[in-house]
Short mmCIF file of C-alpha atoms in Angstrom, two decimals:
data_model
loop_
_atom_site.label_atom_id
_atom_site.label_comp_id
_atom_site.label_asym_id
_atom_site.label_seq_id
_atom_site.Cartn_x
_atom_site.Cartn_y
_atom_site.Cartn_z
CA GLN A 1 77.71 -88.52 45.31
CA LYS A 2 78.87 -90.57 48.30
CA GLU A 3 81.92 -92.84 47.54
CA VAL A 4 80.10 -95.74 48.98
CA GLU A 5 76.27 -96.19 48.79
CA GLN A 6 74.45 -98.45 51.15
CA ASP A 7 70.62 -98.85 51.47
CA PRO A 8 69.97 -97.97 55.18
CA GLY A 9 66.80 -100.12 55.30
CA PRO A 10 65.30 -101.09 57.69
CA LEU A 11 65.07 -104.59 56.37
CA SER A 12 62.82 -107.04 57.93
CA VAL A 13 62.69 -110.78 56.98
CA PRO A 14 61.40 -113.90 58.72
CA GLU A 15 63.53 -116.39 60.41
CA GLY A 16 65.29 -118.71 57.91
CA ALA A 17 65.03 -116.42 54.92
CA ILE A 18 68.13 -115.80 52.76
CA VAL A 19 69.16 -112.02 53.24
CA SER A 20 71.01 -110.04 50.58
CA LEU A 21 72.90 -106.93 51.50
CA ASN A 22 74.52 -104.66 48.99
CA CYS A 23 76.84 -101.73 48.39
CA THR A 24 77.91 -99.88 45.42
CA TYR A 25 80.88 -97.62 45.22
CA SER A 26 82.46 -95.23 42.73
CA ASN A 27 86.32 -95.40 43.37
CA SER A 28 87.94 -97.95 41.13
CA ALA A 29 91.05 -98.05 43.21
CA PHE A 30 89.29 -99.89 46.15
CA GLN A 31 90.66 -103.29 46.38
CA TYR A 32 90.08 -104.22 50.07
CA PHE A 33 86.40 -105.02 50.98
CA MET A 34 84.89 -105.81 54.31
CA TRP A 35 81.66 -106.42 55.95
CA TYR A 36 80.96 -105.65 59.72
CA ARG A 37 78.00 -106.31 61.90
CA GLN A 38 77.34 -103.84 64.47
CA TYR A 39 74.87 -104.41 67.58
CA SER A 40 73.37 -101.35 69.38
CA ARG A 41 75.98 -99.59 71.42
CA LYS A 42 78.77 -102.03 70.43
CA GLY A 43 81.65 -101.92 68.13
CA PRO A 44 81.73 -103.14 64.56
CA GLU A 45 82.43 -106.89 64.43
CA LEU A 46 84.47 -108.04 61.35
CA LEU A 47 82.46 -110.68 59.38
CA MET A 48 84.03 -111.13 56.00
CA TYR A 49 87.09 -109.69 54.41
CA THR A 50 87.78 -109.95 50.58
CA TYR A 51 90.79 -108.76 48.67
CA SER A 52 89.94 -107.70 45.01
CA SER A 53 87.11 -109.56 43.20
CA GLY A 54 85.53 -112.84 43.81
CA ASN A 55 83.45 -114.97 46.34
CA LYS A 56 84.26 -115.91 49.92
CA GLU A 57 82.01 -118.19 52.10
CA ASP A 58 82.19 -118.55 55.76
CA GLY A 59 79.51 -120.74 57.25
CA ARG A 60 76.14 -119.07 56.75
CA PHE A 61 77.86 -115.88 55.26
CA THR A 62 78.88 -115.37 51.61
CA ALA A 63 80.55 -112.31 50.34
CA GLN A 64 80.71 -111.34 46.75
CA VAL A 65 82.83 -108.56 44.90
CA ASP A 66 82.22 -107.50 41.47
CA LYS A 67 84.79 -104.86 40.62
CA SER A 68 83.68 -104.43 37.15
CA SER A 69 80.14 -103.20 38.36
CA LYS A 70 81.66 -101.65 41.51
CA TYR A 71 79.11 -103.62 43.53
CA ILE A 72 79.66 -105.87 46.64
CA SER A 73 77.05 -108.03 48.40
CA LEU A 74 76.80 -110.14 51.61
CA PHE A 75 74.36 -112.99 51.77
CA ILE A 76 73.15 -114.62 55.03
CA ARG A 77 71.47 -117.96 54.72
CA ASP A 78 69.11 -119.37 57.27
CA SER A 79 68.85 -116.05 58.92
CA GLN A 80 68.28 -116.16 62.71
CA PRO A 81 66.94 -113.55 65.17
CA SER A 82 70.41 -113.26 66.58
CA ASP A 83 71.51 -111.85 63.12
CA SER A 84 69.39 -108.63 63.75
CA ALA A 85 71.87 -105.73 63.74
CA THR A 86 73.23 -103.09 61.54
CA TYR A 87 75.54 -104.48 58.67
CA LEU A 88 78.46 -102.05 57.43
CA CYS A 89 80.06 -102.49 54.26
CA ALA A 90 83.60 -100.80 54.05
CA MET A 91 86.37 -100.66 51.55
CA SER A 92 89.64 -98.97 50.79
CA GLY A 93 92.49 -98.69 48.32
CA VAL A 94 94.82 -99.01 51.25
CA VAL A 95 93.83 -101.01 54.31
CA ARG A 96 94.19 -98.04 56.65
CA LYS A 97 91.60 -95.66 55.63
CA LEU A 98 88.24 -97.67 55.41
CA ILE A 99 85.39 -95.87 53.81
CA PHE A 100 81.91 -97.04 55.29
CA GLY A 101 78.65 -97.32 54.05
CA GLN A 102 75.72 -95.88 56.00
CA GLY A 103 74.73 -99.36 57.32
CA THR A 104 71.73 -101.54 56.71
CA GLU A 105 69.46 -102.30 59.71
CA LEU A 106 68.51 -105.86 59.61
CA SER A 107 65.50 -107.30 61.70
CA VAL A 108 64.93 -111.05 61.63
CA LYS A 109 61.60 -112.14 63.03
CA PRO A 110 61.07 -115.24 64.85
CA ASN B 1 93.04 -113.54 73.18
CA ALA B 2 91.80 -110.04 74.45
CA GLY B 3 90.33 -107.70 71.61
CA VAL B 4 90.93 -104.07 71.15
CA MET B 5 90.44 -102.65 74.62
CA GLN B 6 88.92 -98.94 74.94
CA ASN B 7 88.30 -97.07 77.97
CA PRO B 8 86.28 -95.36 79.21
CA ARG B 9 83.26 -96.83 77.55
CA HIS B 10 81.21 -93.79 78.49
CA LEU B 11 82.38 -90.24 79.35
CA VAL B 12 80.41 -87.04 80.08
CA ARG B 13 82.19 -83.71 79.63
CA ARG B 14 80.89 -80.22 80.04
CA ARG B 15 81.56 -77.82 77.17
CA GLY B 16 85.14 -76.55 77.32
CA GLN B 17 86.65 -79.56 79.27
CA GLU B 18 88.97 -82.13 78.02
CA ALA B 19 88.10 -85.51 76.84
CA ARG B 20 90.99 -88.38 76.86
CA LEU B 21 90.17 -91.73 75.28
CA ARG B 22 92.43 -94.71 75.65
CA CYS B 23 93.03 -97.69 73.37
CA SER B 24 95.14 -100.78 73.73
CA PRO B 25 95.43 -102.72 70.57
CA MET B 26 95.13 -106.59 70.08
CA LYS B 27 98.28 -108.30 71.30
CA GLY B 28 100.86 -108.23 68.24
CA HIS B 29 99.08 -105.62 66.46
CA SER B 30 101.22 -102.51 65.82
CA HIS B 31 98.76 -100.46 63.72
CA VAL B 32 96.05 -98.26 65.58
CA TYR B 33 93.41 -96.35 64.11
CA TRP B 34 90.73 -94.01 65.37
CA TYR B 35 87.17 -93.67 63.77
CA ARG B 36 84.29 -91.48 64.83
CA GLN B 37 80.64 -92.30 64.55
CA LEU B 38 78.36 -89.30 64.79
CA PRO B 39 74.76 -89.71 65.10
CA GLU B 40 72.94 -90.59 61.98
CA GLU B 41 76.31 -90.75 60.12
CA GLY B 42 78.57 -93.52 59.17
CA LEU B 43 81.85 -94.22 60.52
CA LYS B 44 84.63 -91.79 59.60
CA PHE B 45 88.51 -92.41 59.47
CA MET B 46 90.22 -89.99 61.80
CA VAL B 47 93.88 -90.97 62.32
CA TYR B 48 96.37 -93.90 61.59
CA LEU B 49 99.25 -94.34 64.15
CA GLN B 50 102.07 -96.69 64.76
CA LYS B 51 104.37 -96.66 67.89
CA GLU B 52 105.67 -93.17 68.28
CA ASN B 53 104.48 -92.01 64.72
CA ILE B 54 101.44 -90.47 63.12
CA ILE B 55 101.07 -92.00 59.80
CA ASP B 56 98.01 -90.52 58.38
CA GLU B 57 95.93 -87.69 60.10
CA SER B 58 94.05 -86.62 57.17
CA GLY B 59 90.65 -87.28 58.89
CA MET B 60 91.44 -85.30 62.06
CA PRO B 61 89.67 -82.07 62.77
CA LYS B 62 92.37 -79.37 62.27
CA GLU B 63 91.83 -78.00 65.89
CA ARG B 64 91.42 -79.31 69.37
CA PHE B 65 91.96 -82.97 68.37
CA SER B 66 95.20 -84.85 68.76
CA ALA B 67 96.27 -88.40 68.89
CA GLU B 68 99.40 -90.34 70.08
CA PHE B 69 100.57 -93.89 70.30
CA PRO B 70 103.67 -93.75 72.69
CA LYS B 71 106.49 -96.63 72.95
CA GLU B 72 104.89 -97.83 76.19
CA GLY B 73 101.15 -97.73 77.03
CA PRO B 74 97.89 -97.23 75.30
CA SER B 75 97.05 -94.99 72.21
CA ILE B 76 95.32 -91.66 73.39
CA LEU B 77 92.79 -89.74 71.54
CA ARG B 78 92.78 -86.23 73.15
CA ILE B 79 89.90 -83.60 72.63
CA GLN B 80 90.46 -80.13 73.91
CA GLN B 81 87.70 -77.74 74.87
CA VAL B 82 84.98 -80.05 73.87
CA VAL B 83 81.94 -78.78 72.19
CA ARG B 84 78.45 -80.42 71.80
CA GLY B 85 79.31 -81.39 68.09
CA ASP B 86 82.08 -83.60 69.53
CA SER B 87 79.32 -85.91 71.17
CA ALA B 88 79.72 -89.29 69.21
CA ALA B 89 80.98 -92.80 69.44
CA TYR B 90 84.75 -93.01 69.06
CA PHE B 91 85.85 -96.28 67.98
CA CYS B 92 89.66 -97.52 68.19
CA ALA B 93 91.01 -100.34 65.86
CA SER B 94 93.96 -102.31 65.35
CA SER B 95 95.39 -104.30 62.64
CA PRO B 96 97.96 -106.96 61.83
CA GLY B 97 98.24 -105.63 58.23
CA ASP B 98 95.29 -106.55 56.09
CA THR B 99 92.25 -106.50 58.18
CA ILE B 100 91.02 -104.03 60.86
CA TYR B 101 89.41 -105.17 64.10
CA PHE B 102 87.49 -102.67 66.15
CA GLY B 103 87.01 -102.08 69.90
CA GLU B 104 83.67 -101.60 71.57
CA GLY B 105 83.98 -97.89 71.65
CA SER B 106 83.92 -94.93 73.91
CA TRP B 107 80.66 -92.86 73.93
CA LEU B 108 81.33 -89.13 74.46
CA THR B 109 78.47 -86.86 75.72
CA VAL B 110 79.12 -83.08 75.95
CA VAL B 111 76.56 -81.31 78.05
#
């Protein structure tokens, strides 16, 4: 079993839809949780960072961490075609050694 | 504010040659990391460095791979005697402490 599980998709939604992306994990020591967006042939771009449990909102993006269920989510409201990318969850017990999910490929259709 | 700078962006090497990938962290960041993204696989941690010190190299292959972050100049990831299986995207990242920011990557192709 992988330490971090992420549905690879692909996920296709119409413009304006609410997108829900999820990861589950098995290591209860994880306390740093991040979401990255990666466009083709580009580096991962940090979207959201959460320490321990709770919710965090930044514009159209909301990150949720439920440590009791070992489950994290990223919600994208009013999705745009420019949001089409691969979304990577990442987490760690210490910052330096992020464990990444496989990534979910998202396509937002105009 | 410049981000994490990596070069070269694309590198082609023949089997048996050496590959050198360079990384300059974001200004003010003293922590440098290298990750590798193999085709159809996720990003995997390789090594964590601070100036003149390797802090954690638990993700580095035991042979042919080495990394350094000298007092002056960029961090270098060196792959000796490359093989086809080394073809991948190599990402450098830097951190001010709690979050990690990635560069655009260096794509290595071994022919």
